[in-house]
PDB file of C-alpha atoms in Angstrom:
ATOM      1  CA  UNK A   1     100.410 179.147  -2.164  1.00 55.00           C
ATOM      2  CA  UNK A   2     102.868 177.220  -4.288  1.00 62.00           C
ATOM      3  CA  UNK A   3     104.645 179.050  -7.621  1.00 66.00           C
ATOM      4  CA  UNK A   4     102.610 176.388  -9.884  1.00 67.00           C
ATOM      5  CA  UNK A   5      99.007 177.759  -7.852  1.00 69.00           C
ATOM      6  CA  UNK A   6     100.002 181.437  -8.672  1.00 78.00           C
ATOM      7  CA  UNK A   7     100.786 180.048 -12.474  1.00 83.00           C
ATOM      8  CA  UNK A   8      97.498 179.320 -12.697  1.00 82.00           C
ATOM      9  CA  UNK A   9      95.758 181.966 -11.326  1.00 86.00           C
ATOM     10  CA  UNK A  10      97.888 184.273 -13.751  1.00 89.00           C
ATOM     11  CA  UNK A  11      96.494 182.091 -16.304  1.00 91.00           C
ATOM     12  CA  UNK A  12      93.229 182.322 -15.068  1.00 92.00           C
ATOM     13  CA  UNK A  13      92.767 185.615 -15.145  1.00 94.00           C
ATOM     14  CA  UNK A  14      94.469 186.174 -18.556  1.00 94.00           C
ATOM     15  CA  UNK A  15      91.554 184.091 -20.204  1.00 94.00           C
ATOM     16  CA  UNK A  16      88.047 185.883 -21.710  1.00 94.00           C
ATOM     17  CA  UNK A  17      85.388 186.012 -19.327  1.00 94.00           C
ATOM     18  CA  UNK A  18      82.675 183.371 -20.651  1.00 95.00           C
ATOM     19  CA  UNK A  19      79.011 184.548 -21.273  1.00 95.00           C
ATOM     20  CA  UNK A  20      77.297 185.759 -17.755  1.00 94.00           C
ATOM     21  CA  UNK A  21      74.068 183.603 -18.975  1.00 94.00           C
ATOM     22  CA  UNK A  22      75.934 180.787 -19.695  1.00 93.00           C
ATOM     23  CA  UNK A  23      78.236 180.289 -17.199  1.00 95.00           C
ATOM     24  CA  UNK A  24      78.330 180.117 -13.238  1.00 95.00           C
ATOM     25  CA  UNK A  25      79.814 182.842 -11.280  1.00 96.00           C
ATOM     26  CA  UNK A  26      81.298 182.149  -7.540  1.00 95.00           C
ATOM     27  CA  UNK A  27      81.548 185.500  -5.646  1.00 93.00           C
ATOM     28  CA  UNK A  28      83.003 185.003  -2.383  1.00 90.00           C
ATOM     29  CA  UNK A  29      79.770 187.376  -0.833  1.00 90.00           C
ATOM     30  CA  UNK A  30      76.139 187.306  -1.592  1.00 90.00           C
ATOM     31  CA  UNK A  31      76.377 191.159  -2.386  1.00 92.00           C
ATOM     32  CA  UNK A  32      78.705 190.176  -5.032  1.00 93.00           C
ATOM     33  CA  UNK A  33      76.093 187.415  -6.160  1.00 94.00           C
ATOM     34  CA  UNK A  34      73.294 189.576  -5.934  1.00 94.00           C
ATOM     35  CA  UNK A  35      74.714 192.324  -8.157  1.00 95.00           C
ATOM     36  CA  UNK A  36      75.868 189.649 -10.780  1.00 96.00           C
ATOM     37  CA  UNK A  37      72.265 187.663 -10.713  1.00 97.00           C
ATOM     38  CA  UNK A  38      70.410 190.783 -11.098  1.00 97.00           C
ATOM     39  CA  UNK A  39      72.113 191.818 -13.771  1.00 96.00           C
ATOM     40  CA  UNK A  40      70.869 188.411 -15.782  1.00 97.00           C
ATOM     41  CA  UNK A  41      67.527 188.640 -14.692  1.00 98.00           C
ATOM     42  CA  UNK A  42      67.318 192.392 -16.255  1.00 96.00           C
ATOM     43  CA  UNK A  43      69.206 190.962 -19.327  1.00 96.00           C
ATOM     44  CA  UNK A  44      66.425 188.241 -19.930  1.00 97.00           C
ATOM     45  CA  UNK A  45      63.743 188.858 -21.480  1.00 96.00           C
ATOM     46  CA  UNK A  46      60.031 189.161 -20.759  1.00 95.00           C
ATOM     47  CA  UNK A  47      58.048 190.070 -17.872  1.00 95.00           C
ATOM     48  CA  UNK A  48      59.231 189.160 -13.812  1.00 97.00           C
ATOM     49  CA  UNK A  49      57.414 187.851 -10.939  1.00 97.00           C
ATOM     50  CA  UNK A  50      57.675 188.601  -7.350  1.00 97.00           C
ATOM     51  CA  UNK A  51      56.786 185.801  -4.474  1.00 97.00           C
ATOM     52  CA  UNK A  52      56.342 187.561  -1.309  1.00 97.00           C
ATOM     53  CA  UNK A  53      56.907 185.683   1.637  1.00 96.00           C
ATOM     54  CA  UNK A  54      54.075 185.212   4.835  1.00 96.00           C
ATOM     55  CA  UNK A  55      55.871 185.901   8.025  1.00 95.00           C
ATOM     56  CA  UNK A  56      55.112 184.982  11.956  1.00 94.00           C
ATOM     57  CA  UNK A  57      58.552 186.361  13.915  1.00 90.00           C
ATOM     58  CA  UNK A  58      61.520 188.130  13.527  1.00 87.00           C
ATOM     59  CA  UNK A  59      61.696 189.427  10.033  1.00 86.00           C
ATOM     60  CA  UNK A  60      65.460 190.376  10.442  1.00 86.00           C
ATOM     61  CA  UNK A  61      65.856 186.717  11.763  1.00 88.00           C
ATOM     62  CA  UNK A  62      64.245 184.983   8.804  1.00 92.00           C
ATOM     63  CA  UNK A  63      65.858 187.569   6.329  1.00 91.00           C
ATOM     64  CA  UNK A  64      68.674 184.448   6.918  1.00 88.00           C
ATOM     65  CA  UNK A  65      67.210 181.575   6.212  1.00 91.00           C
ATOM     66  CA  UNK A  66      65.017 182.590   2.910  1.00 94.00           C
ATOM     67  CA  UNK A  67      64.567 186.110   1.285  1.00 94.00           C
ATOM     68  CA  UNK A  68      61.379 188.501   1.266  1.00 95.00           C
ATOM     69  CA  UNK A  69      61.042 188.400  -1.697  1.00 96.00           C
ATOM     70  CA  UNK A  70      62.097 186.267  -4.755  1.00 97.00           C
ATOM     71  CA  UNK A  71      61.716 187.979  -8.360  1.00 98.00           C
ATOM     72  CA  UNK A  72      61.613 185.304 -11.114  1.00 98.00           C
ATOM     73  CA  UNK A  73      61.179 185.308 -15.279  1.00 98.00           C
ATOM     74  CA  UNK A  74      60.571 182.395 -16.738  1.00 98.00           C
ATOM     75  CA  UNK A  75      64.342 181.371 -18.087  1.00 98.00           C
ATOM     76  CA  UNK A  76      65.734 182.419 -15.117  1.00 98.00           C
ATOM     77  CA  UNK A  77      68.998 180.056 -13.723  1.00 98.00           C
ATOM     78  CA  UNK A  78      67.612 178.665  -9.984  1.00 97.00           C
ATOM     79  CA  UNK A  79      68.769 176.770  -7.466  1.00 95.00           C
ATOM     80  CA  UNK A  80      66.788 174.801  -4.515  1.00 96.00           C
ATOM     81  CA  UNK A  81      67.675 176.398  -1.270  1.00 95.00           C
ATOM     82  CA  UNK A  82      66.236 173.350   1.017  1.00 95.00           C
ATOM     83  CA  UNK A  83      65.509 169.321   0.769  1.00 96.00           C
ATOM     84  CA  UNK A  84      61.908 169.167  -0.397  1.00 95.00           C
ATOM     85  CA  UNK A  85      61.868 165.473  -1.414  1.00 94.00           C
ATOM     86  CA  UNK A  86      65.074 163.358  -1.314  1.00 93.00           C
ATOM     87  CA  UNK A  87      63.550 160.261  -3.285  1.00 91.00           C
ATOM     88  CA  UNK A  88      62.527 162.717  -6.095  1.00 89.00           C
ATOM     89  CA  UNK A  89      65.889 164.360  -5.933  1.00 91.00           C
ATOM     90  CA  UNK A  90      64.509 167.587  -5.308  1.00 95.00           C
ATOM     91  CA  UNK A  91      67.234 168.495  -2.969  1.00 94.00           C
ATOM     92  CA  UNK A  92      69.437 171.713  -1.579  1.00 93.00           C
ATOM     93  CA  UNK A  93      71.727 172.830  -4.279  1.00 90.00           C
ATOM     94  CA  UNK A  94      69.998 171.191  -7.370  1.00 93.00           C
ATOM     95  CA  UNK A  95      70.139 173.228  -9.862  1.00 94.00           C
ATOM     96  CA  UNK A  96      67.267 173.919 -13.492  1.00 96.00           C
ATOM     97  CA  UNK A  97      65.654 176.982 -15.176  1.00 98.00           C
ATOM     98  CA  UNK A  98      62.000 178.067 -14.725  1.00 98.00           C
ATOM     99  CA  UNK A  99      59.950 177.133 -17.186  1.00 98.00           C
ATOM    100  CA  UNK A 100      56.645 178.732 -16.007  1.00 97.00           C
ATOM    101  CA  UNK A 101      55.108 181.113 -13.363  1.00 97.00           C
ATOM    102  CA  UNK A 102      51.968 180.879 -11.457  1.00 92.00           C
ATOM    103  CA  UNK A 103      50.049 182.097  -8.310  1.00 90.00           C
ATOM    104  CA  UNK A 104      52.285 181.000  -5.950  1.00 91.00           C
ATOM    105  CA  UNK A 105      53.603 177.810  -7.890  1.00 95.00           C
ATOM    106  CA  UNK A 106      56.530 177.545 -10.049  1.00 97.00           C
ATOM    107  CA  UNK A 107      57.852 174.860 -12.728  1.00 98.00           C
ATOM    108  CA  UNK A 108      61.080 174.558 -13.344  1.00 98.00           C
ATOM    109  CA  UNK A 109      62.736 171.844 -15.199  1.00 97.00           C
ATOM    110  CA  UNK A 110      65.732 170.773 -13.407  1.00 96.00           C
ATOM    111  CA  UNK A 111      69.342 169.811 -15.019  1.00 93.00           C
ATOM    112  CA  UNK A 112      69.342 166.592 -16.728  1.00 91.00           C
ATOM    113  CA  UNK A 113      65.488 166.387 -16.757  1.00 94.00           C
ATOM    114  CA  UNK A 114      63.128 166.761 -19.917  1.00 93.00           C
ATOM    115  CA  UNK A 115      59.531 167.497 -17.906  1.00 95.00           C
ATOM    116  CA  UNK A 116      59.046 170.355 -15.113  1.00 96.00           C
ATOM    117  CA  UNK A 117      58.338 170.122 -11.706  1.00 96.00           C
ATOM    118  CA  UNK A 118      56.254 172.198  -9.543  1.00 97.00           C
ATOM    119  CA  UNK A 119      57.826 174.050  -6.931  1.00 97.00           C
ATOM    120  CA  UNK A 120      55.376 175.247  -3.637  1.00 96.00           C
ATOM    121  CA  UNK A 121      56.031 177.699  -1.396  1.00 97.00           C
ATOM    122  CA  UNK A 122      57.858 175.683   1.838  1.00 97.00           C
ATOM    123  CA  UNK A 123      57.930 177.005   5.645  1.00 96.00           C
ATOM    124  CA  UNK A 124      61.492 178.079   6.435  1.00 96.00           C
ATOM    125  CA  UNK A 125      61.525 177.915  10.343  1.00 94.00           C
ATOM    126  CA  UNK A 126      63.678 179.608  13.096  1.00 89.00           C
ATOM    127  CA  UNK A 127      63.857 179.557  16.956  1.00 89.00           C
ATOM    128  CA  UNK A 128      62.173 183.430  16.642  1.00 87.00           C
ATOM    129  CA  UNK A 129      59.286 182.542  13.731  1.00 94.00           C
ATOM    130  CA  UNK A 130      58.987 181.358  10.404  1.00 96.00           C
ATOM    131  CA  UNK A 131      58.362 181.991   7.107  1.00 96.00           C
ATOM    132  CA  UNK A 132      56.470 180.825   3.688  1.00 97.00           C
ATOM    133  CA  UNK A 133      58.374 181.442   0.689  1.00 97.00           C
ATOM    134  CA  UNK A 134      59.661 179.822  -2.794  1.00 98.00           C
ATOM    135  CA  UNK A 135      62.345 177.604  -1.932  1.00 98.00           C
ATOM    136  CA  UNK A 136      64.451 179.195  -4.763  1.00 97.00           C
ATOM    137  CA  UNK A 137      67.089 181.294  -5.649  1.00 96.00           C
ATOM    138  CA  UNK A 138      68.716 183.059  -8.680  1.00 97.00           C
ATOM    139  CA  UNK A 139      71.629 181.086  -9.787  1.00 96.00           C
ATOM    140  CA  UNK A 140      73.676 182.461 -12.672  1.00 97.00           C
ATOM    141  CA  UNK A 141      75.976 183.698  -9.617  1.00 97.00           C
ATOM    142  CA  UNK A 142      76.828 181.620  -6.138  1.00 94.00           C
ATOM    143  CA  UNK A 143      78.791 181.805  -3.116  1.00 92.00           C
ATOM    144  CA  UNK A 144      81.907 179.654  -3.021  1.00 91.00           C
ATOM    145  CA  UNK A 145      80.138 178.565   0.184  1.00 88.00           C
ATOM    146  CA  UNK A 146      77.048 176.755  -1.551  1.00 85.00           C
ATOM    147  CA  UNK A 147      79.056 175.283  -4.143  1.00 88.00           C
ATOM    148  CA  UNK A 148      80.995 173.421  -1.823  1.00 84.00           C
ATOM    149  CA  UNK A 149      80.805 169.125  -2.823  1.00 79.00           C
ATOM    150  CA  UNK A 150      79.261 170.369  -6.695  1.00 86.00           C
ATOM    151  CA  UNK A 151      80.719 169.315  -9.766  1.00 87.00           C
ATOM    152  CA  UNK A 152      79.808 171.960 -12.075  1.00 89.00           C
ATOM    153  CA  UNK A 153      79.435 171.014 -15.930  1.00 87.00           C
ATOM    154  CA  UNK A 154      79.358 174.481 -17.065  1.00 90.00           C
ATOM    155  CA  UNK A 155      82.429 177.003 -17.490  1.00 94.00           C
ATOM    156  CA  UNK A 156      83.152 178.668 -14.178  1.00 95.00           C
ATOM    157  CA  UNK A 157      84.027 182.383 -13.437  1.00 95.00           C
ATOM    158  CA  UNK A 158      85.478 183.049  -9.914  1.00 94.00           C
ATOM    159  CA  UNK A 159      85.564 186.710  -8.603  1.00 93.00           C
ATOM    160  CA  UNK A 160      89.236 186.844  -6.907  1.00 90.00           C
ATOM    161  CA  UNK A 161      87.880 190.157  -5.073  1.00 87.00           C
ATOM    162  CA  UNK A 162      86.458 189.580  -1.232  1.00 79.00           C
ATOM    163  CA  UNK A 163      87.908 186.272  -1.035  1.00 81.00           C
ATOM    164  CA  UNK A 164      88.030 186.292   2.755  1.00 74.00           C
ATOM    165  CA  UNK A 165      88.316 182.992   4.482  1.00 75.00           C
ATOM    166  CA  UNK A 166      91.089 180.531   4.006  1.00 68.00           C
ATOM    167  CA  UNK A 167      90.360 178.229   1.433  1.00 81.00           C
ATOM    168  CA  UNK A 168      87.400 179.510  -0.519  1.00 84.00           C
ATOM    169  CA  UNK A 169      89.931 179.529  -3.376  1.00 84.00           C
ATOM    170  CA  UNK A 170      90.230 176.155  -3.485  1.00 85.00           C
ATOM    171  CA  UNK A 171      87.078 175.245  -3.057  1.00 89.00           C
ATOM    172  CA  UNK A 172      86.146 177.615  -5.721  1.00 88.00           C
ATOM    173  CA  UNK A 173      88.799 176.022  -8.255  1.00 85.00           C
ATOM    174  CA  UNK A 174      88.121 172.755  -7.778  1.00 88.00           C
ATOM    175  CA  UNK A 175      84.609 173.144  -8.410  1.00 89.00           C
ATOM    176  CA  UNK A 176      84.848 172.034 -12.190  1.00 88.00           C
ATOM    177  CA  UNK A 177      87.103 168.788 -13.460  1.00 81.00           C
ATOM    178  CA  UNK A 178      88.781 169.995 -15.552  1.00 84.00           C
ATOM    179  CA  UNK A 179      90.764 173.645 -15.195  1.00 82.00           C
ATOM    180  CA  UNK A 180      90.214 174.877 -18.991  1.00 89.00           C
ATOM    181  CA  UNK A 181      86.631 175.383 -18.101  1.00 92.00           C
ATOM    182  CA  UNK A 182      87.763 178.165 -15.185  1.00 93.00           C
ATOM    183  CA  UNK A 183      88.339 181.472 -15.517  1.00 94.00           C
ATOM    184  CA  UNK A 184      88.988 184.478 -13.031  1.00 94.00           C
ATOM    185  CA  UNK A 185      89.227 188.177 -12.576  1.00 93.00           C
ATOM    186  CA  UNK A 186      89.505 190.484 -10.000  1.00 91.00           C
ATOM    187  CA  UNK A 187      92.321 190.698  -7.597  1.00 85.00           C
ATOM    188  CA  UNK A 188      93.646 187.924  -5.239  1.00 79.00           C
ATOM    189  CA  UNK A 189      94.675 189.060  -1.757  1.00 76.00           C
ATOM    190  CA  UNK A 190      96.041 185.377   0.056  1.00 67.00           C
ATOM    191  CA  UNK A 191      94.196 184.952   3.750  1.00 60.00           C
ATOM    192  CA  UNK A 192      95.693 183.825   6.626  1.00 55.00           C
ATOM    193  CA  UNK A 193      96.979 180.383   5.056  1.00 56.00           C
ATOM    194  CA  UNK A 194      96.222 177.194   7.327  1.00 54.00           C
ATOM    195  CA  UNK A 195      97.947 173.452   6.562  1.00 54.00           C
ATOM    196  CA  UNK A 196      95.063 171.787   4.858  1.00 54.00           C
ATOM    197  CA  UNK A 197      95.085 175.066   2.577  1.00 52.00           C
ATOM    198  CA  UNK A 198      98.503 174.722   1.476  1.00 52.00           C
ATOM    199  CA  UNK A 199      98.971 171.492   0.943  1.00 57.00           C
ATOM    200  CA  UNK A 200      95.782 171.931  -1.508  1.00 51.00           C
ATOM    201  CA  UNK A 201      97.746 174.491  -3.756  1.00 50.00           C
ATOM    202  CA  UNK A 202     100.706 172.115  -4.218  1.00 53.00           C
ATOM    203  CA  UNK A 203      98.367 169.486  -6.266  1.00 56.00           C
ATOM    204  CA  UNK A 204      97.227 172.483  -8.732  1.00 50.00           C
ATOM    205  CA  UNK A 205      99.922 172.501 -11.554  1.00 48.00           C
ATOM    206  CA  UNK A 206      98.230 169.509 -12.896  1.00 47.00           C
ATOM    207  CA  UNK A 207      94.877 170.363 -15.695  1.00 46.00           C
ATOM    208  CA  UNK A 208      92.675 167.956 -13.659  1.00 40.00           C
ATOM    209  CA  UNK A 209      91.399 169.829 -10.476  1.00 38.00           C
ATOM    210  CA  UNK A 210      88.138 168.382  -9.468  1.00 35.00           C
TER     211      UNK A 210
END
């Protein structure tokens, strides 16, 4: 990466870490996200939920495609893990906080929305079964991977650690528009670098990154 890139990440990593409950994490592995979103939920207060999932299949199969189980408070940061209804919005990677727990219904009130929805369980299906579960997940921390195409509005931490694939850096830094909202730590190991990569790097000395 270019002298300016490594600038920044120096910068980056010399900066406070911002509030876990108020910011956005990308981890370059779900174990990373896991440990980070887990770590909110047990910070926020009140009692938590689980949703159990109904299975017909592979369980190891569908442990892919939607989790077991999904442990909720109301407060909690989610994210929609599938399209439920385009015209409504309600689509993969839209983001809200839950504002109350039921049966096997949840409301959440989305970003930029005043009144809550209700989320229903949804049928996740593979070649080897399927599976009924909350189309939700914890959110405080992501995967560079799901962010990918987001604008994020809030400030952004990026674990450095387990950054494995060429170019989750950049995706991960150019997730917010402007680069005063980022901040890093953790340690940086460079992949294998590919052209597209590079050239990316080279357009970082400038504030505006997204």
């Amino acid at each position: 990466i270019s002298d300016a890139s490594e600038s920044l990440i120096q910068t980056l990593l010399s900066r406070p870490r911002p509030p876990l409950m108020s910011s956005v994490t990308l981890c370059g592995t779900n174990e990373e996200c896991d440990r980070v979103n887990h770590q909110c939920l047990n910070e926020l207060p009140g009692d938590s939920k689980c949703y159990t999932s109904s299975d017909r299949g592979d369980c190891i199969m569908l442990d892919r495609i939607a989790p077991k189980v999904v442990v909720l408070k109301v407060g909690a940061r989610i994210i929609l893990t599938t399209n439920l209804n385009i015209d409504l919005k309600l689509v993969n990677g839209r983001s809200g906080v839950v504002s109350s727990l039921g049966g096997d219904v949840v409301e959440v009130i989305l970003d930029g929305e005043s009144n809550p929805v209700t989320i229903k369980k949804f049928k996740f299906s593979s070649p080897r079964g399927s599976r009924v579960q909350l189309p939700l997940k914890l959110s405080w921390a992501r995967t560079i991977h799901r962010t990918q195409s987001m604008t994020i509005k809030s400030k952004v931490h990026v674990v450095l650690s387990k950054l494995h694939q060429p170019g989750q850096l950049a995706v991960a830094l150019s997730r917010v528009q402007c680069s005063t909202d980022l901040s890093a730590s953790g340690t940086f190991q460079r992949p294998p670098e590919r052209g597209e990569v590079t050239a990316f790097y080279y357009t970082m000395g400038d504030d505006e990154v997204g």
